[in-house]
mmCIF file of N, CA and C in Angstrom:
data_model
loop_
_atom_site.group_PDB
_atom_site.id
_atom_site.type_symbol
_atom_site.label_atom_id
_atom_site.label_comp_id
_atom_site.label_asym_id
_atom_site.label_seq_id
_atom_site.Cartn_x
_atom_site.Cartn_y
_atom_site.Cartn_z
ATOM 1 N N UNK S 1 11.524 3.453 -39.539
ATOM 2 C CA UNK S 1 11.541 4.893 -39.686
ATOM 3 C C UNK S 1 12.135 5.516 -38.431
ATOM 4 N N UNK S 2 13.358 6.304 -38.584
ATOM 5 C CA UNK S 2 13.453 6.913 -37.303
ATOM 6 C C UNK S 2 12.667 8.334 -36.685
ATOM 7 N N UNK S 3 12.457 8.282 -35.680
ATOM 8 C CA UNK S 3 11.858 9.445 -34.785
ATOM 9 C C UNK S 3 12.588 10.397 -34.431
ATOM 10 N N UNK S 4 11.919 11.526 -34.755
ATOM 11 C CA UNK S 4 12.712 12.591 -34.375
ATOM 12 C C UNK S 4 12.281 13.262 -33.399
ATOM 13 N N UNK S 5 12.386 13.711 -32.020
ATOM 14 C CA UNK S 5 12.266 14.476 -30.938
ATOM 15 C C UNK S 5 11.533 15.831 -31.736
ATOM 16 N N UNK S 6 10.219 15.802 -31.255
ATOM 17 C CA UNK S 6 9.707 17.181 -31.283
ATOM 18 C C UNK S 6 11.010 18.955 -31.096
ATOM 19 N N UNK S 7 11.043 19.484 -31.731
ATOM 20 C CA UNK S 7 12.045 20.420 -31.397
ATOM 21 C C UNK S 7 10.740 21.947 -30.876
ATOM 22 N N UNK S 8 9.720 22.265 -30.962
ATOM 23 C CA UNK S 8 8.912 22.678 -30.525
ATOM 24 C C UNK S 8 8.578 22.567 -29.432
ATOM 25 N N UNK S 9 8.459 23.239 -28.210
ATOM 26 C CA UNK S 9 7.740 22.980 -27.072
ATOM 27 C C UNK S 9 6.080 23.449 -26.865
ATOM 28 N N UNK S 10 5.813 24.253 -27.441
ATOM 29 C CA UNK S 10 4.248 24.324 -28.249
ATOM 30 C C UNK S 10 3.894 24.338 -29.012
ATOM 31 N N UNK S 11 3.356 23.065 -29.402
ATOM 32 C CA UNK S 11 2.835 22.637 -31.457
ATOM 33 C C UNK S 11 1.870 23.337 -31.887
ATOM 34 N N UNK S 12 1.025 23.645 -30.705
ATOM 35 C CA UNK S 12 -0.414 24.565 -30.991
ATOM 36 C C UNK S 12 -0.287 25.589 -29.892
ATOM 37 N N UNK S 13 0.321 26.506 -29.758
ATOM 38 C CA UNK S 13 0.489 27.294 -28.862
ATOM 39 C C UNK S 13 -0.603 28.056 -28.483
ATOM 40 N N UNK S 14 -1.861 28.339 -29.083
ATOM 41 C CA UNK S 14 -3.444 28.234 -29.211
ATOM 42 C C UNK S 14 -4.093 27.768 -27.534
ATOM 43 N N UNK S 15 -3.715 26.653 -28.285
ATOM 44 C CA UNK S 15 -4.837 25.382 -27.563
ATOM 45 C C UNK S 15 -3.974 24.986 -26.620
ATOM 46 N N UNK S 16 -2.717 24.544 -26.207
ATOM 47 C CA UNK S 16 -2.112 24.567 -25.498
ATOM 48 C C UNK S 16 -2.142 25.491 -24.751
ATOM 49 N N UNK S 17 -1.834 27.254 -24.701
ATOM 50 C CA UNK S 17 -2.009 27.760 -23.291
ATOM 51 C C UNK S 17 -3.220 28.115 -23.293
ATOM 52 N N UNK S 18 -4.456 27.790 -24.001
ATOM 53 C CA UNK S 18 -5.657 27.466 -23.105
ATOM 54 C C UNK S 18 -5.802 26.521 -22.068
ATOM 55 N N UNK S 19 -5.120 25.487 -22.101
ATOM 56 C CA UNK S 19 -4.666 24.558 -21.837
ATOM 57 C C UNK S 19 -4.164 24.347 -19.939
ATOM 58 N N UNK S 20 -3.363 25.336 -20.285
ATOM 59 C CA UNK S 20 -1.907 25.993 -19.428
ATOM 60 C C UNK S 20 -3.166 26.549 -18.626
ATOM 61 N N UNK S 21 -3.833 27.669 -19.110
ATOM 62 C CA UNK S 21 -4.457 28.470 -18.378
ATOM 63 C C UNK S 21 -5.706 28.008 -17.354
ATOM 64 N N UNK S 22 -6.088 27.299 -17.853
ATOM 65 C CA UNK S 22 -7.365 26.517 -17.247
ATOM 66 C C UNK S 22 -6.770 25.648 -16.052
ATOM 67 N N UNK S 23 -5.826 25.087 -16.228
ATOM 68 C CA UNK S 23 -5.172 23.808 -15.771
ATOM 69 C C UNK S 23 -4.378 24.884 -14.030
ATOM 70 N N UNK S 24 -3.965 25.943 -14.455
ATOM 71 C CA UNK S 24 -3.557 26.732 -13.273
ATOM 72 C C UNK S 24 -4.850 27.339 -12.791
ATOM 73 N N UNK S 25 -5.814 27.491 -13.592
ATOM 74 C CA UNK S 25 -7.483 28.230 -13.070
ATOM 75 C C UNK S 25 -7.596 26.782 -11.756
ATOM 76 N N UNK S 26 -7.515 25.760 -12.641
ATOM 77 C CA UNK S 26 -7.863 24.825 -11.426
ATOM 78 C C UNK S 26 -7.295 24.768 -10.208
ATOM 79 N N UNK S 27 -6.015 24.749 -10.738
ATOM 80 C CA UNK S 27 -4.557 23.977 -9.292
ATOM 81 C C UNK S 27 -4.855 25.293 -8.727
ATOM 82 N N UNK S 28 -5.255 26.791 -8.952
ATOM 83 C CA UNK S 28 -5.427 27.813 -7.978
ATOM 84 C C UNK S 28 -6.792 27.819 -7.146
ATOM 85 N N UNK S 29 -7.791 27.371 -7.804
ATOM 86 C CA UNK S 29 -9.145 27.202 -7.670
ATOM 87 C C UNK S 29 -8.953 26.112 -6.083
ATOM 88 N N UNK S 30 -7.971 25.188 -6.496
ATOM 89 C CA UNK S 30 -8.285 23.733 -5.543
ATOM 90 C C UNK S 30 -7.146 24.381 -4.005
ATOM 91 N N UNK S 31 -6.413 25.075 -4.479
ATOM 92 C CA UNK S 31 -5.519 25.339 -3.384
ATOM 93 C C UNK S 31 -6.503 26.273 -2.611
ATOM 94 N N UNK S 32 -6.632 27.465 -3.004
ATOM 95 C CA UNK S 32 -7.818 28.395 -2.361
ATOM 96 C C UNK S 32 -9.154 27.910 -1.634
ATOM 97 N N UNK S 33 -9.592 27.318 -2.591
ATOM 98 C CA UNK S 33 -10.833 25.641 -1.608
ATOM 99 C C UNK S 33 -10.273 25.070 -0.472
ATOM 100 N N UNK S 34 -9.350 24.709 -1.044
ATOM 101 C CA UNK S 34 -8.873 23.586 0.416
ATOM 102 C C UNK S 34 -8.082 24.739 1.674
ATOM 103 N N UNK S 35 -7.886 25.450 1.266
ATOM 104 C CA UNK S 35 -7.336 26.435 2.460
ATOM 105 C C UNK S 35 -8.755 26.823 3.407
ATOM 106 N N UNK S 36 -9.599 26.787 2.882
ATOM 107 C CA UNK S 36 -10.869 28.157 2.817
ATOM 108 C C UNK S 36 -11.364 26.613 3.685
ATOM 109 N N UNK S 37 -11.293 25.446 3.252
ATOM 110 C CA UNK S 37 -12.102 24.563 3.886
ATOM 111 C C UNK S 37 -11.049 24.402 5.532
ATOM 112 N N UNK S 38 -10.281 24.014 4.966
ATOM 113 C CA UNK S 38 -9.359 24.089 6.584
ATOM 114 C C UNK S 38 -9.473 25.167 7.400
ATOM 115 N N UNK S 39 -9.294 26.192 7.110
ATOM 116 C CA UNK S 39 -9.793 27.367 7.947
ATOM 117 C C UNK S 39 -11.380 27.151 8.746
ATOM 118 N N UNK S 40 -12.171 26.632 7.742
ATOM 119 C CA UNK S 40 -13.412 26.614 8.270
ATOM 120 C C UNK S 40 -14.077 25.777 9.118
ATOM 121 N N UNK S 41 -13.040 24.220 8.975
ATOM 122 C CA UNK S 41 -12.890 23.163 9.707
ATOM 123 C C UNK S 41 -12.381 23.856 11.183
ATOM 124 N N UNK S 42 -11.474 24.563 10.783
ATOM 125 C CA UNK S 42 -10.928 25.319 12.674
ATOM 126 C C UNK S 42 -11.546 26.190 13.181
ATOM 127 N N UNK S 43 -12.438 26.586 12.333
ATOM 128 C CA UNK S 43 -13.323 27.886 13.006
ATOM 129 C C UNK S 43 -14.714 26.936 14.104
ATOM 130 N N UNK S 44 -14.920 25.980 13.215
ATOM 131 C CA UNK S 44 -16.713 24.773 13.598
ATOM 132 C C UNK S 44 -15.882 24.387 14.736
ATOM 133 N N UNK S 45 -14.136 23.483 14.593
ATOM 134 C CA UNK S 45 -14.135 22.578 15.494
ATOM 135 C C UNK S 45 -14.178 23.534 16.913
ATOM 136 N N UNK S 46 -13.485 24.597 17.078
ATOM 137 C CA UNK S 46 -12.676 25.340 17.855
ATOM 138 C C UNK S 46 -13.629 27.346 18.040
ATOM 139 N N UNK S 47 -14.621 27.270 18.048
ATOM 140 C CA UNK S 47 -15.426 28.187 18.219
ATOM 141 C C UNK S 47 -14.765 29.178 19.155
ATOM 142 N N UNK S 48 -13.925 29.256 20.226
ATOM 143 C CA UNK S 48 -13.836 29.988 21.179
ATOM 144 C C UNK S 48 -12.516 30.572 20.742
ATOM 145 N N UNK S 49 -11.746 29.751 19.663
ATOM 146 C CA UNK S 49 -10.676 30.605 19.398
ATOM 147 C C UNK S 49 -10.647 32.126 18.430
ATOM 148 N N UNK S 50 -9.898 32.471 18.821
ATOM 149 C CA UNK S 50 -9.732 34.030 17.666
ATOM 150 C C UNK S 50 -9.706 33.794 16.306
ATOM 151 N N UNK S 51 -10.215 34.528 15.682
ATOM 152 C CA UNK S 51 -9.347 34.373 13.941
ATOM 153 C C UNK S 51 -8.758 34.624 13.858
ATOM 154 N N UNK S 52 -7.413 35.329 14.513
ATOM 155 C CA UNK S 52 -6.375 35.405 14.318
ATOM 156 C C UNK S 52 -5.453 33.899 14.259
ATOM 157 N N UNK S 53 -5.840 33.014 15.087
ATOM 158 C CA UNK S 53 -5.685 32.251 16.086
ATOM 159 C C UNK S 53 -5.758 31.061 14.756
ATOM 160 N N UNK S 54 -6.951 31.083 14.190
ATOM 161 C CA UNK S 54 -7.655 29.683 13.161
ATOM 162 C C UNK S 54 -6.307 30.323 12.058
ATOM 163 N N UNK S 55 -5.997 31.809 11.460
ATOM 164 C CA UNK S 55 -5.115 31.916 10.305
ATOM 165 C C UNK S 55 -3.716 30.910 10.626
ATOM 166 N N UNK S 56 -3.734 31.466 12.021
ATOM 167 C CA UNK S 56 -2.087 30.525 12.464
ATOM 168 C C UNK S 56 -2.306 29.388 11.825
ATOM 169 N N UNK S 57 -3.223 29.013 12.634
ATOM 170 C CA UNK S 57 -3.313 27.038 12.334
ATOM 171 C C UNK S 57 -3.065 26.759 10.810
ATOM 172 N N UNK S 58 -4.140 27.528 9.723
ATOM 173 C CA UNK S 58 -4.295 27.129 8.338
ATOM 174 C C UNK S 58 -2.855 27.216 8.209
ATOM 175 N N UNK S 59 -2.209 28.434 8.344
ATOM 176 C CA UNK S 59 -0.583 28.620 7.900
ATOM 177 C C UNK S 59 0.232 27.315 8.501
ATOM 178 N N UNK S 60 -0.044 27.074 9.970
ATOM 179 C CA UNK S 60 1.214 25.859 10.089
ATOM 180 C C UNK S 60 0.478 24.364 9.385
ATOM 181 N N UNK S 61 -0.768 24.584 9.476
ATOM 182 C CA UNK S 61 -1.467 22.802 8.717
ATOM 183 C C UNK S 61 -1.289 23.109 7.090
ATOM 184 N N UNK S 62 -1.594 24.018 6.502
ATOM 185 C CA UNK S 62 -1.474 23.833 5.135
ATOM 186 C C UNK S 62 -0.274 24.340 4.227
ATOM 187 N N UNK S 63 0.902 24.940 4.960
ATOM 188 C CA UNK S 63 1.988 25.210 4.236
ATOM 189 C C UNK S 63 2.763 23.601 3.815
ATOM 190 N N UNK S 64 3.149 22.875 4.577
ATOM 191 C CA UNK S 64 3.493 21.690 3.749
ATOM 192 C C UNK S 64 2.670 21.236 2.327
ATOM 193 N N UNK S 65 1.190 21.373 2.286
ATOM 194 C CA UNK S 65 1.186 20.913 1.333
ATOM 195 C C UNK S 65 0.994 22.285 0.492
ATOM 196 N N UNK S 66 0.814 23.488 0.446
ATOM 197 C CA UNK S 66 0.901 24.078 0.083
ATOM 198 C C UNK S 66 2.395 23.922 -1.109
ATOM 199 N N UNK S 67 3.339 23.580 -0.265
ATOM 200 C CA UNK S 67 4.379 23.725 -0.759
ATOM 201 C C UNK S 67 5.106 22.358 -1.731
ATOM 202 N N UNK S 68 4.181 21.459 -1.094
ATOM 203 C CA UNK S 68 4.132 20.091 -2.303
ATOM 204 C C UNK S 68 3.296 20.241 -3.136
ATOM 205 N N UNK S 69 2.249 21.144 -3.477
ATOM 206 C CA UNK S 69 1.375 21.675 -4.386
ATOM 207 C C UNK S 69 2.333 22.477 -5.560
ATOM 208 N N UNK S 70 3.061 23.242 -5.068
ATOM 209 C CA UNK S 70 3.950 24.376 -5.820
ATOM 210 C C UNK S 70 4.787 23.656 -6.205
ATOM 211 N N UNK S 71 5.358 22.387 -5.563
ATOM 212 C CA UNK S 71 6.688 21.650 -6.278
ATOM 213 C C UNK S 71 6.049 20.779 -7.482
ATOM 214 N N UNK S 72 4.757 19.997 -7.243
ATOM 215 C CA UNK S 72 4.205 19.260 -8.437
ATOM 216 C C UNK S 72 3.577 20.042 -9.541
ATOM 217 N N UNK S 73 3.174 21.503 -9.082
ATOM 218 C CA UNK S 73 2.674 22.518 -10.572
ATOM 219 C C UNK S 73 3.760 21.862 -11.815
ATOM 220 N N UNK S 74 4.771 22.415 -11.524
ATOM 221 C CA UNK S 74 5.565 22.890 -12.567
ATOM 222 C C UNK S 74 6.276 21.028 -13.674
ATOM 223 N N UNK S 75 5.760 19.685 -12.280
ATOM 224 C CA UNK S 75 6.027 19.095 -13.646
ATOM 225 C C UNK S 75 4.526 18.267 -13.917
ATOM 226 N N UNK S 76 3.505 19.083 -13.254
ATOM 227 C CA UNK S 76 2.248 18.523 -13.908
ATOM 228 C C UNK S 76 2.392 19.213 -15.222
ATOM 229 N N UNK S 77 2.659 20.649 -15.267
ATOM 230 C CA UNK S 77 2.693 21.404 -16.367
ATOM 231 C C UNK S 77 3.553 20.828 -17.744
ATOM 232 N N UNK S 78 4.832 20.641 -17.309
ATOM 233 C CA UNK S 78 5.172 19.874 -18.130
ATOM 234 C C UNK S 78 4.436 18.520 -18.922
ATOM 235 N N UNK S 79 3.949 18.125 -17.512
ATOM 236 C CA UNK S 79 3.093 16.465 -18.605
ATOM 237 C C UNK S 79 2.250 16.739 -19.265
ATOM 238 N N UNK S 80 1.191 17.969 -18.553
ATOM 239 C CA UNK S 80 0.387 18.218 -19.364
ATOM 240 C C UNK S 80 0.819 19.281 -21.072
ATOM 241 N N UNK S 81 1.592 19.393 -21.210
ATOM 242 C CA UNK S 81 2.203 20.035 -22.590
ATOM 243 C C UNK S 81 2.796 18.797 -23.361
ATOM 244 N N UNK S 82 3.192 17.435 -22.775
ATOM 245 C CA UNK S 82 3.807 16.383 -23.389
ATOM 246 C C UNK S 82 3.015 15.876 -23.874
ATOM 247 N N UNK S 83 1.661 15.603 -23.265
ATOM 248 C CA UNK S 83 0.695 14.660 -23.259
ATOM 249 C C UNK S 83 -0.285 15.822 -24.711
ATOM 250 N N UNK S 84 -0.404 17.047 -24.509
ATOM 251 C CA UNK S 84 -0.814 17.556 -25.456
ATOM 252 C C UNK S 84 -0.118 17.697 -27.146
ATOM 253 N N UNK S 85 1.097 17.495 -26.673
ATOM 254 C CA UNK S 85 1.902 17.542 -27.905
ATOM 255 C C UNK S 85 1.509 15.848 -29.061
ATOM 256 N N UNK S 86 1.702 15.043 -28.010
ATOM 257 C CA UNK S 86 1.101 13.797 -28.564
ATOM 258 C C UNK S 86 0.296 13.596 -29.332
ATOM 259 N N UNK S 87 -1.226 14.567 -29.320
ATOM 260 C CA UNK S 87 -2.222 14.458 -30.069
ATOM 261 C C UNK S 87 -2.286 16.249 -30.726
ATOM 262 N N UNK S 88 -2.049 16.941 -30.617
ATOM 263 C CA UNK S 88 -1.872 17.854 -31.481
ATOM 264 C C UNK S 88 -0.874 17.509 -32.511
ATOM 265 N N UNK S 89 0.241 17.245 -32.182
ATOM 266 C CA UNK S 89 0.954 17.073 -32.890
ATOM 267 C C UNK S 89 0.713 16.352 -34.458
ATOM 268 N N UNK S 90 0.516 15.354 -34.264
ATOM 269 C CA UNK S 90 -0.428 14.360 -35.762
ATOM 270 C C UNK S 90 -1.092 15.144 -36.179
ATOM 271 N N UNK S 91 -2.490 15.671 -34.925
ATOM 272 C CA UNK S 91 -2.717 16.774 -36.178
ATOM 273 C C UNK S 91 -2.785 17.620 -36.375
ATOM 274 N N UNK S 92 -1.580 18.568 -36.131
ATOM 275 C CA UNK S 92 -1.322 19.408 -37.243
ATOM 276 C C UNK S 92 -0.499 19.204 -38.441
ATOM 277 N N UNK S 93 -0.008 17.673 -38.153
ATOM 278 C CA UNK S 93 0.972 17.150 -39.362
ATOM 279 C C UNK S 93 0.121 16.470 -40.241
ATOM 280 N N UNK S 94 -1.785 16.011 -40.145
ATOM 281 C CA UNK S 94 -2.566 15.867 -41.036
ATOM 282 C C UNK S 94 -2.813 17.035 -41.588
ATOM 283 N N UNK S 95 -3.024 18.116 -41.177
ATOM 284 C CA UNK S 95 -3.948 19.286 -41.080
ATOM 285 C C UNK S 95 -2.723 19.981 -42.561
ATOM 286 N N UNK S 96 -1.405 20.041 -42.540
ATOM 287 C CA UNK S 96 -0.487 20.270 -43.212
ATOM 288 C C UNK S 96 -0.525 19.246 -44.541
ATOM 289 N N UNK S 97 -0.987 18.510 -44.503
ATOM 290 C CA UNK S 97 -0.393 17.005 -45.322
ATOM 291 C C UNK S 97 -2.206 17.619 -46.228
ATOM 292 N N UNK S 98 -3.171 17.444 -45.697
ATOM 293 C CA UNK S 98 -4.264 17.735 -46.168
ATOM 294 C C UNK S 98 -4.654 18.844 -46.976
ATOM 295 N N UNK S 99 -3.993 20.300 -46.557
ATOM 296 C CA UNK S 99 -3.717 21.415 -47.385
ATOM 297 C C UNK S 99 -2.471 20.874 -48.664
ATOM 298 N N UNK S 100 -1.889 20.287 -48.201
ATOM 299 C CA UNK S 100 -0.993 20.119 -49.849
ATOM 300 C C UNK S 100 -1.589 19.149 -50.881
ATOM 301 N N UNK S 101 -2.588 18.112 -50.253
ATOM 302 C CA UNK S 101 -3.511 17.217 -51.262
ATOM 303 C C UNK S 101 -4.179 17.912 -51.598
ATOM 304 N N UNK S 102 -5.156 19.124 -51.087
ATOM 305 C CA UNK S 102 -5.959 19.332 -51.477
ATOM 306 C C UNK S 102 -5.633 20.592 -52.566
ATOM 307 N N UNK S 103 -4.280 20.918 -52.760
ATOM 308 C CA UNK S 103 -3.815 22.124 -53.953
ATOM 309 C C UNK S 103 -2.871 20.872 -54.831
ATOM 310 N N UNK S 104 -3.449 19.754 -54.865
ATOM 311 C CA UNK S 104 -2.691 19.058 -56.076
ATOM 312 C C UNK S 104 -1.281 18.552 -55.600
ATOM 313 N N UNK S 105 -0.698 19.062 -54.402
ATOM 314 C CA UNK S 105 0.689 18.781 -54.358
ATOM 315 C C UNK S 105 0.571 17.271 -53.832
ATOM 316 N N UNK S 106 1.956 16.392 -54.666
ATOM 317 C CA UNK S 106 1.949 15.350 -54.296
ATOM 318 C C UNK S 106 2.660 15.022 -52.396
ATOM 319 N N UNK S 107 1.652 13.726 -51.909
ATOM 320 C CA UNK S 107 2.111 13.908 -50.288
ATOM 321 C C UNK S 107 2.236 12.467 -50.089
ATOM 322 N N UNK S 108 2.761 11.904 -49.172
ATOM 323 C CA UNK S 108 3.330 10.491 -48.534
ATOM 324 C C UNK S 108 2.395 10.116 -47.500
ATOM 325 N N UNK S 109 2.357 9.433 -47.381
ATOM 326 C CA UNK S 109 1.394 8.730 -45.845
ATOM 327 C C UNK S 109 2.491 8.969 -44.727
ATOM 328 N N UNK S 110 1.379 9.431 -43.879
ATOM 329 C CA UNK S 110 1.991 10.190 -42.508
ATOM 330 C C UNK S 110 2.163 8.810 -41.839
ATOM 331 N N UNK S 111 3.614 9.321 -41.114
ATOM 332 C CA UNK S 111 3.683 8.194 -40.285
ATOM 333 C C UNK S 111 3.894 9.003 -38.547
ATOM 334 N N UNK S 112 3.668 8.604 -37.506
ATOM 335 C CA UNK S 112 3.497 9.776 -36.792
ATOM 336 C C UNK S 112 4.546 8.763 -34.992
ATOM 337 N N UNK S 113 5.069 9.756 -34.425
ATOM 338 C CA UNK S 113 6.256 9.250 -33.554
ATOM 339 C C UNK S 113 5.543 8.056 -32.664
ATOM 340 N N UNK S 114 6.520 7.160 -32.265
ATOM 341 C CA UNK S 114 5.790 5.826 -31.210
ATOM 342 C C UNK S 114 4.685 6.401 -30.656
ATOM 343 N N UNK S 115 5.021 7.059 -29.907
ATOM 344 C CA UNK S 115 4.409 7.291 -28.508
ATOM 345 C C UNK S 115 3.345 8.825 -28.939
ATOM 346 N N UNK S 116 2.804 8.581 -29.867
ATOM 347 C CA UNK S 116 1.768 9.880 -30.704
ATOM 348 C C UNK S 116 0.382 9.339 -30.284
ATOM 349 N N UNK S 117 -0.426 9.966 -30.460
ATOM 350 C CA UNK S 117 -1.913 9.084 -30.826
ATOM 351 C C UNK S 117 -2.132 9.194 -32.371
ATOM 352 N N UNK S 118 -3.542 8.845 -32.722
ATOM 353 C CA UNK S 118 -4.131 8.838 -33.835
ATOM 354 C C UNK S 118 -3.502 8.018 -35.006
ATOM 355 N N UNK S 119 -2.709 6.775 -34.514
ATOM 356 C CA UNK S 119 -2.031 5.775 -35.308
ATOM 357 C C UNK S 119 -3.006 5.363 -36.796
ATOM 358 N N UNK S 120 -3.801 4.946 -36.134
ATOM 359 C CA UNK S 120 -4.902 4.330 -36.774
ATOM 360 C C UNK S 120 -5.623 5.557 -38.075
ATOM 361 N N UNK S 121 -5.748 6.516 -37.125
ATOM 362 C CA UNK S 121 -5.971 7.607 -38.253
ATOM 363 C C UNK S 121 -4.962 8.147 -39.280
ATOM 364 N N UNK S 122 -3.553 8.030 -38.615
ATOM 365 C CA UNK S 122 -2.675 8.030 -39.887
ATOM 366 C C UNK S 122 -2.736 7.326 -41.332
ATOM 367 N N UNK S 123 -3.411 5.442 -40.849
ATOM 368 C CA UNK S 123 -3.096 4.821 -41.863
ATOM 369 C C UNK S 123 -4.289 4.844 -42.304
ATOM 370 N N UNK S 124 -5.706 5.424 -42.363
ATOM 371 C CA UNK S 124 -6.403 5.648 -43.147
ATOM 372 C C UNK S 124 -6.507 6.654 -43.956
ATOM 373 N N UNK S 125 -5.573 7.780 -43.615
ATOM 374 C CA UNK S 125 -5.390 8.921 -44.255
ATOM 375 C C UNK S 125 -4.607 8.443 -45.203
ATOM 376 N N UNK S 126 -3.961 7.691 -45.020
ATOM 377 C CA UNK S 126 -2.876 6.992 -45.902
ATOM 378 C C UNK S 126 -3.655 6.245 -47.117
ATOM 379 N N UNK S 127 -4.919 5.426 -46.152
ATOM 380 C CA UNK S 127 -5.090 4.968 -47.737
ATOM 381 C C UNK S 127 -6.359 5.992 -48.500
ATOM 382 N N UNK S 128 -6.609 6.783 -47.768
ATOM 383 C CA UNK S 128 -7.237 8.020 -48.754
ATOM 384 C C UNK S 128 -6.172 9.042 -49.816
ATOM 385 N N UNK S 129 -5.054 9.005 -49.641
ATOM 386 C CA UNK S 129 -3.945 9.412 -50.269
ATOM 387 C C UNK S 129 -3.946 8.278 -51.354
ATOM 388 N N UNK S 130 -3.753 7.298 -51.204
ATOM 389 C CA UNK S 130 -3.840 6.540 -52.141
ATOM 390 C C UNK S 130 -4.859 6.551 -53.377
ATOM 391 N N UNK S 131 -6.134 6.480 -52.820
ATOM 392 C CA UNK S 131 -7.268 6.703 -53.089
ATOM 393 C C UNK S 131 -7.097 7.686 -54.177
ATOM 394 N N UNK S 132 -6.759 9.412 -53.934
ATOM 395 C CA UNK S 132 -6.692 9.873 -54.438
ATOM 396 C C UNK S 132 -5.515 9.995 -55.313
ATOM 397 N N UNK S 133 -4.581 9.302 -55.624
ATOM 398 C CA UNK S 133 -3.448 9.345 -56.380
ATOM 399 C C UNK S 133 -4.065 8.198 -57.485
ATOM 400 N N UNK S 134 -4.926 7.283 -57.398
ATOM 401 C CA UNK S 134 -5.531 6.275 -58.247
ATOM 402 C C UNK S 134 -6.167 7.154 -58.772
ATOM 403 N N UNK S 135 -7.351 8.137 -58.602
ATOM 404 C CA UNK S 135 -8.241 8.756 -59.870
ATOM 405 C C UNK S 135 -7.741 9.755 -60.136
ATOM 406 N N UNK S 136 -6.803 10.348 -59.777
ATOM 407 C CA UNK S 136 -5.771 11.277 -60.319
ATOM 408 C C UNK S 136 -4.716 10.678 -61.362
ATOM 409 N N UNK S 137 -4.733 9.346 -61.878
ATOM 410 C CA UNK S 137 -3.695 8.979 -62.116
ATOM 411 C C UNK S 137 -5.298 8.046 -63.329
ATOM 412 N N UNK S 138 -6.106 8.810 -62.948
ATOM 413 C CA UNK S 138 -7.089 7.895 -64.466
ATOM 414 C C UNK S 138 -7.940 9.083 -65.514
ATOM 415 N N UNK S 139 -8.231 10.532 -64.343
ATOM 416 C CA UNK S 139 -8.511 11.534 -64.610
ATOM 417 C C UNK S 139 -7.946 12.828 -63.903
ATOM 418 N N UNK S 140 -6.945 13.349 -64.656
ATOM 419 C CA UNK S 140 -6.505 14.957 -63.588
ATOM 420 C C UNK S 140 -7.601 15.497 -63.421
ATOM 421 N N UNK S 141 -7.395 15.851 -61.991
ATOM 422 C CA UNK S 141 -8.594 17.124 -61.108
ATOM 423 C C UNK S 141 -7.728 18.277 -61.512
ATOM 424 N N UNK S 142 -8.309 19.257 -61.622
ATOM 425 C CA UNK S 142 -7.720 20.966 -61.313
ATOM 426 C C UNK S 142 -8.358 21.640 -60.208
ATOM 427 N N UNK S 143 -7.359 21.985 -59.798
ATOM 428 C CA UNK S 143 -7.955 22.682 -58.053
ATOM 429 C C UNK S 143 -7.652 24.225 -58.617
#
């Protein structure tokens, strides 16, 4: 079967920028912590200096990573939307496949891209499709 490249960049655009949102709640949460802790580390070690004095320091000690923080956001963000697409993805292509069994329309066993999850759940859905095409095929249901 060939695979076709997702053409969507949010399958569940929902749950995904909940996703998005939480995930920057954190990476802002952890940058602000760790500043707030370095600052506070220079205030205990270094008592006699100014606060003016401890801001310098945080600015020249934590802008490097500050700034390797800001370069890895944007392709954590990405993985984390790849890695979500993986398992949303199947299912919303059960979730679709399940609304057309369940109004009578005839449906195929999902087959879902390499690198997807819920393999295993495809091919039992598959043989519940089956399932139901056997007593449909001894007694019609009407939905």
């Amino acid at each position: 079967m060939i695979q076709v490249p997702r053409e969507q960049l949010f399958v569940c655009p929902k749950l995904q920028g909940l996703v998005l949102w939480r995930l920057l709640f954190y990476w802002s949460g952890c940058v602000t912590l760790t500043s707030l802790a370095v600052l506070g580390w220079s205030m205990v070690s270094d008592p006699s200096a100014e606060f003016g004095q401890h801001v310098d320091r945080l600015a020249a000690y934590a802008a490097p990573a500050l700034v390797v923080a800001l370069v890895l956001l944007p392709i954590v963000i990405v993985d984390v939307i790849n890695l979500s697409n993986r398992f949303l993805g199947p299912l919303i292509r059960l979730r679709a496949s399940m609304r057309r069994l369940a109004t009578g329309d005839r449906v195929m066993r999902l087959h879902f891209r390499e690198h997807d999850f819920w393999h295993e759940f495809a091919a039992e859905y598959g043989d519940l499709v089956t399932r139901v095409e056997r007593l449909e095929a001894r007694e019609p249901v009407e939905v």
